[in-house]
Short mmCIF file of C-alpha atoms in Angstrom, two decimals:
data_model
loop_
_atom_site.label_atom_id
_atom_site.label_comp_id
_atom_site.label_asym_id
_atom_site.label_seq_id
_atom_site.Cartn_x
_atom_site.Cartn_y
_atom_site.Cartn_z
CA UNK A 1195 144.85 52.63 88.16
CA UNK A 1196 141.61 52.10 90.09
CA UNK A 1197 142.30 53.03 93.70
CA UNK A 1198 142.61 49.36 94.71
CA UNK A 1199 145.54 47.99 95.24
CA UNK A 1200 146.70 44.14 95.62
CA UNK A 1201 149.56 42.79 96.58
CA UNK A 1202 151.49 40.36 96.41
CA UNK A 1203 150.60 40.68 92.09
CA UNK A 1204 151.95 36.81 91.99
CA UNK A 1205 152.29 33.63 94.97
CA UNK A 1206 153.05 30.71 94.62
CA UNK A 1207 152.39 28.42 98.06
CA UNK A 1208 152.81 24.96 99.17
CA UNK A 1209 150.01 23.63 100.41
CA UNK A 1210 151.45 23.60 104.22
CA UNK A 1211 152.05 27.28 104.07
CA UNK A 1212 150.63 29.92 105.27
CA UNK A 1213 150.34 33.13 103.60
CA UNK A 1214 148.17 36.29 103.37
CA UNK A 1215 146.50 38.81 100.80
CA UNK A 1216 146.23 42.11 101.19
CA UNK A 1217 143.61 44.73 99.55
CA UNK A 1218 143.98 48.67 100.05
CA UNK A 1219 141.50 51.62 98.85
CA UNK A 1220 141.71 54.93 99.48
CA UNK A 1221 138.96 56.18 97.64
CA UNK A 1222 136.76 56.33 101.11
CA UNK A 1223 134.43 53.35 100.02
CA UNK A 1224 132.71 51.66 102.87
CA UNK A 1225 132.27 48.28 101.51
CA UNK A 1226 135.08 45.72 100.25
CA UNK A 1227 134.48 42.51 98.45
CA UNK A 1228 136.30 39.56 97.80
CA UNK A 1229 136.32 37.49 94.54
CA UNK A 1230 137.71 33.94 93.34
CA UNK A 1231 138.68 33.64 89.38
CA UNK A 1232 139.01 30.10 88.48
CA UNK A 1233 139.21 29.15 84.79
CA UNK A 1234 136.48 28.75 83.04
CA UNK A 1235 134.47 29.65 85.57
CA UNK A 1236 132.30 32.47 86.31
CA UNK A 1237 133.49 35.19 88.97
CA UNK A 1238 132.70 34.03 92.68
CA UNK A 1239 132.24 35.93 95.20
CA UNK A 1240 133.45 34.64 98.62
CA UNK A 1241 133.18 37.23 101.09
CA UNK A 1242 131.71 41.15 101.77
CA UNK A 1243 132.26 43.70 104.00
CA UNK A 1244 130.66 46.51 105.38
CA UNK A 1245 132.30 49.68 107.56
CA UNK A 1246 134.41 46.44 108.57
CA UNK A 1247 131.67 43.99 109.57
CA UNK A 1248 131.34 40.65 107.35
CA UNK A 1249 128.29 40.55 105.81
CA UNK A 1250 128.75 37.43 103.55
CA UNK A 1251 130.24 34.32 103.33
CA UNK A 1252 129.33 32.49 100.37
CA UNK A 1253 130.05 29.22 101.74
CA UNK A 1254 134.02 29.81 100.99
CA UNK A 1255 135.91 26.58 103.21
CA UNK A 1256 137.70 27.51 106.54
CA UNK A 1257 141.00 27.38 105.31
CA UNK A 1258 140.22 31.03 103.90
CA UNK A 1259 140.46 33.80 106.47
CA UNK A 1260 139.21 37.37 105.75
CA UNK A 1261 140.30 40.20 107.96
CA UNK A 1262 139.46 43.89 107.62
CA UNK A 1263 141.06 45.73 110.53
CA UNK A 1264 139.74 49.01 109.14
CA UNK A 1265 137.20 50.28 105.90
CA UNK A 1266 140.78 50.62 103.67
CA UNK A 1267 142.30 47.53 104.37
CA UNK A 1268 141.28 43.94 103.42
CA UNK A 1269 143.02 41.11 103.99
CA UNK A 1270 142.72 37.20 102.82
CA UNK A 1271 144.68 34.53 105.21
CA UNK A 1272 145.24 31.04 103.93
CA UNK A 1273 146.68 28.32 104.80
CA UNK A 1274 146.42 24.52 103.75
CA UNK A 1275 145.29 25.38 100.79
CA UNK A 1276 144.47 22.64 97.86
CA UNK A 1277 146.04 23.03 94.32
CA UNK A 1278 141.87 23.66 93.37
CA UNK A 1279 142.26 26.87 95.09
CA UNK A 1280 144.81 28.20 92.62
CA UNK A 1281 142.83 31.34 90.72
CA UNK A 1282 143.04 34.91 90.62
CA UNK A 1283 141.94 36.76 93.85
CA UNK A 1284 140.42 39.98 93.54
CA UNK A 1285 139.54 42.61 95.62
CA UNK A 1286 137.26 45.45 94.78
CA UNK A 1287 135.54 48.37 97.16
CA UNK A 1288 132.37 50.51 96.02
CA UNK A 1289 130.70 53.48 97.85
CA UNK A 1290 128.21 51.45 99.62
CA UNK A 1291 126.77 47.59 100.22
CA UNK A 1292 123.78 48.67 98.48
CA UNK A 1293 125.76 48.58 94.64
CA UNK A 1294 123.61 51.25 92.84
CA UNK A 1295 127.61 52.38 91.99
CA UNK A 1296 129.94 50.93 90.46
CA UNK A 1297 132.66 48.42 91.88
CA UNK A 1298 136.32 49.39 91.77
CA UNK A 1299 138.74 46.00 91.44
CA UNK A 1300 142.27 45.56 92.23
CA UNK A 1301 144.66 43.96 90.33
CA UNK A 1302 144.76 40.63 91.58
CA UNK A 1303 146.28 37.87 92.83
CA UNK A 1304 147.03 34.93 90.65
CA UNK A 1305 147.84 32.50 93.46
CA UNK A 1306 149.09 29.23 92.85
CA UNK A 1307 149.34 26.47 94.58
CA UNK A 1308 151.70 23.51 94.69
CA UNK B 1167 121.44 30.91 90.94
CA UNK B 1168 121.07 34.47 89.99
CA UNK B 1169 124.15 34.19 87.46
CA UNK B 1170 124.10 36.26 84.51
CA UNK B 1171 125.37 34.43 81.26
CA UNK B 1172 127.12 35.95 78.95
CA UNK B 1173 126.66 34.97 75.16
CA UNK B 1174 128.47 34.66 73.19
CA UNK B 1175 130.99 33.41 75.58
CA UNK B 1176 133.60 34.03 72.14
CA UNK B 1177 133.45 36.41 69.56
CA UNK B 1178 136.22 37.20 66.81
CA UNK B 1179 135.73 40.82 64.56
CA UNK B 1180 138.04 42.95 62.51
CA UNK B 1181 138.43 46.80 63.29
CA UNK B 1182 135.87 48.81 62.53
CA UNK B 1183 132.74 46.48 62.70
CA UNK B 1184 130.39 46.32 65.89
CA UNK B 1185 130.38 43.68 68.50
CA UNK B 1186 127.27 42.92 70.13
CA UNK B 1187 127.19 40.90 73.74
CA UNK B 1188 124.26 39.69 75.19
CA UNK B 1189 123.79 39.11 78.91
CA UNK B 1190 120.70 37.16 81.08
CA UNK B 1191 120.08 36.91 84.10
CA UNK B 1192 117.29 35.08 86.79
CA UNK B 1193 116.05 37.53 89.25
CA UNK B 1194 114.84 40.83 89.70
CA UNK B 1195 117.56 43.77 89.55
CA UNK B 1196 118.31 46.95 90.94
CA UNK B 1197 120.90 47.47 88.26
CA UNK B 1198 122.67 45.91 85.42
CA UNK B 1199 126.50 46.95 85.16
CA UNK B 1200 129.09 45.97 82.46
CA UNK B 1201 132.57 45.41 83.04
CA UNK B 1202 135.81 44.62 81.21
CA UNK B 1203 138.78 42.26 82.20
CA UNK B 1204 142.33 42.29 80.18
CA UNK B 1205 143.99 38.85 80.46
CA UNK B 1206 144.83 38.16 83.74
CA UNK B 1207 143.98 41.91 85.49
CA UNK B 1208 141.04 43.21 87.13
CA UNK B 1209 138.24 44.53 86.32
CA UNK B 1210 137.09 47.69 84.56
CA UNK B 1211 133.61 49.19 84.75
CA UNK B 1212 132.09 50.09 81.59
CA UNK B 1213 128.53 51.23 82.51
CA UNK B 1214 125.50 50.71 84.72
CA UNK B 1215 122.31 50.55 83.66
CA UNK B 1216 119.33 50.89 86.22
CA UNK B 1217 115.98 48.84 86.23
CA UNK B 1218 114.05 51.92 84.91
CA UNK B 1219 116.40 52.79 82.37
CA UNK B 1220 116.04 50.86 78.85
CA UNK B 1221 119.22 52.54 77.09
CA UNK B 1222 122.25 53.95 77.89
CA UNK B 1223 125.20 55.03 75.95
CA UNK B 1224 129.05 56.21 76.99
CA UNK B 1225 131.01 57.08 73.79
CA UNK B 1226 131.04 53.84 71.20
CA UNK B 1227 129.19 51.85 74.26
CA UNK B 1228 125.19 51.58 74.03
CA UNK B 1229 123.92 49.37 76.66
CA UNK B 1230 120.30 48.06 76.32
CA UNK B 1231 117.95 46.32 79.00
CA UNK B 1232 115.27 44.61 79.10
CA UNK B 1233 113.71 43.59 82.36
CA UNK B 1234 110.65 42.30 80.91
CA UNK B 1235 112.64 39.57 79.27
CA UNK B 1236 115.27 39.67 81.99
CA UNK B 1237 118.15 40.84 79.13
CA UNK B 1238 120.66 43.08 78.44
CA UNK B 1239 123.18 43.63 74.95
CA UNK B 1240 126.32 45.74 75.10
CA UNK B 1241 127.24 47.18 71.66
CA UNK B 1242 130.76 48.09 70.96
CA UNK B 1243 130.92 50.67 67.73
CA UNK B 1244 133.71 51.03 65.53
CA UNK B 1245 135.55 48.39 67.54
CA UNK B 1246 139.29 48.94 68.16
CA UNK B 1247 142.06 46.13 68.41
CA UNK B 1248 142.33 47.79 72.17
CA UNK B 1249 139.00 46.49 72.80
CA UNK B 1250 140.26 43.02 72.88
CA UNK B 1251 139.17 41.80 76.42
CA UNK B 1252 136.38 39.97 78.62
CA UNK B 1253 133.40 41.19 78.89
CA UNK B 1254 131.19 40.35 82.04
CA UNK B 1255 127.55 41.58 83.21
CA UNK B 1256 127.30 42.33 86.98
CA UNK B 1257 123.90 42.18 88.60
CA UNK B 1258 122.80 43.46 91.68
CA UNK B 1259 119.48 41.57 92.87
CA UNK B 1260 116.62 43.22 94.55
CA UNK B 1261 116.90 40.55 97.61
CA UNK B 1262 120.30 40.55 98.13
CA UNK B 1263 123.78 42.73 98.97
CA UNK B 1264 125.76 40.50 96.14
CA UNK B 1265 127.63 41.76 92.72
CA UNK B 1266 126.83 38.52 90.53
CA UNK B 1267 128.80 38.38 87.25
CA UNK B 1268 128.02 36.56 84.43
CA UNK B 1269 130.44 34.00 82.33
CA UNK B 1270 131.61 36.86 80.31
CA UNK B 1271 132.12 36.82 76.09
CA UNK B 1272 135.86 36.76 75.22
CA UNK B 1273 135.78 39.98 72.53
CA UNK B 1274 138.60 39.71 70.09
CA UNK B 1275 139.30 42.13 67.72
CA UNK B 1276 141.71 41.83 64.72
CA UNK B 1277 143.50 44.75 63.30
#
């Protein structure tokens, strides 16, 4: 158990619905990332947050939606999503943007999409 | 791309020996972190090395780095068949906010 917690664990989604991640730390970390998994294919991260302001988007398409209402919650909303974007989704949170600590990851979300 | 890669990307022991994983990477660092993945879960940090350091160790764990040569190894001692996971190097860049991981070696370890 890290301190970040995913959920749902498992989705499956057509690619007409809409449907939403959520991330939760309570280990007081300001800064919450998150990452795609694909298979064969090298960790990507899509998106960061700092005390709750985005501070990156790598370049992730529209149809993913990040949200984080407050420094414990994160959220990921998507909708029309392409059977490309099924991966695992995961969330992690560390002390500070600046990552001279170490990142704490969630679970995931192995997302799939039909 | 300031991607670490991970080599090898698959390596097969039996209990008791050593596994060795080498990571690269492109840029300048402010640290070097290792990290392990069971199938399917998240991730688990191992260690973190900083630019300045050269070795570190945490039980049967001895990270190296090399900055000159832009390098790091991960040595597993005495390897268990509950080390059977991925391992990925993390880098965090000097220019940059971002966690970059590497391609990770798939470790597996036969009792």
């Amino acid at each position: 158990e890290t301190g970040v917690t995913q959920t749902p664990r498992h989705l499956v989604m057509g690619m007409t619905n809409k449907k939403s991640l959520k991330c939760e730390q309570h280990l007081g970390h300001n800064a919450m990332y998150w990452y795609k998994q694909s298979a064969k294919k090298p960790l990507e991260l899509m998106f960061v947050y700092n005390f709750k302001e985005q501070t990156e988007n790598n370049s992730v398409p529209s149809r993913f939606s990040p949200e984080c209402p407050n420094s414990s919650h994160l959220f990921l909303h998507l909708h029309t999503l392409q059977p490309e974007d099924s991966a695992l989704y995961l969330c992690a949170s560390s002390q500070e943007i600046r990552m001279n600590t170490e990142a704490f990851f969630g679970q995931g979300t192995r997302l799939t999409v039909v | 791309s300031q991607q670490g890669e991970e080599d090898p990307q698959a390596l097969s022991i039996q209990e008791g020996e050593n596994a060795t994983m080498n990571c690269s990477y492109k840029t300048s660092i402010n640290n070097l972190q290792w990290y392990r993945q069971n199938s399917g879960r998240g991730l688990v940090h191992l260690i973190l090395i900083r630019s300045n350091e050269r070795e570190k160790h945490s039980g049967r764990l001895r990270v190296t780095l090399d900055t000159s040569k832009k390098s790091s190894s991960l040595l597993i001692t005495a390897s268990r068949a509950a080390d059977t996971a991925s391992y990925f190097c993390a880098t965090d860049a000097l220019d940059t906010d971002k966690l970059i991981f590497g391609t990770g070696t798939r470790l597996q370890v036969f009792p």
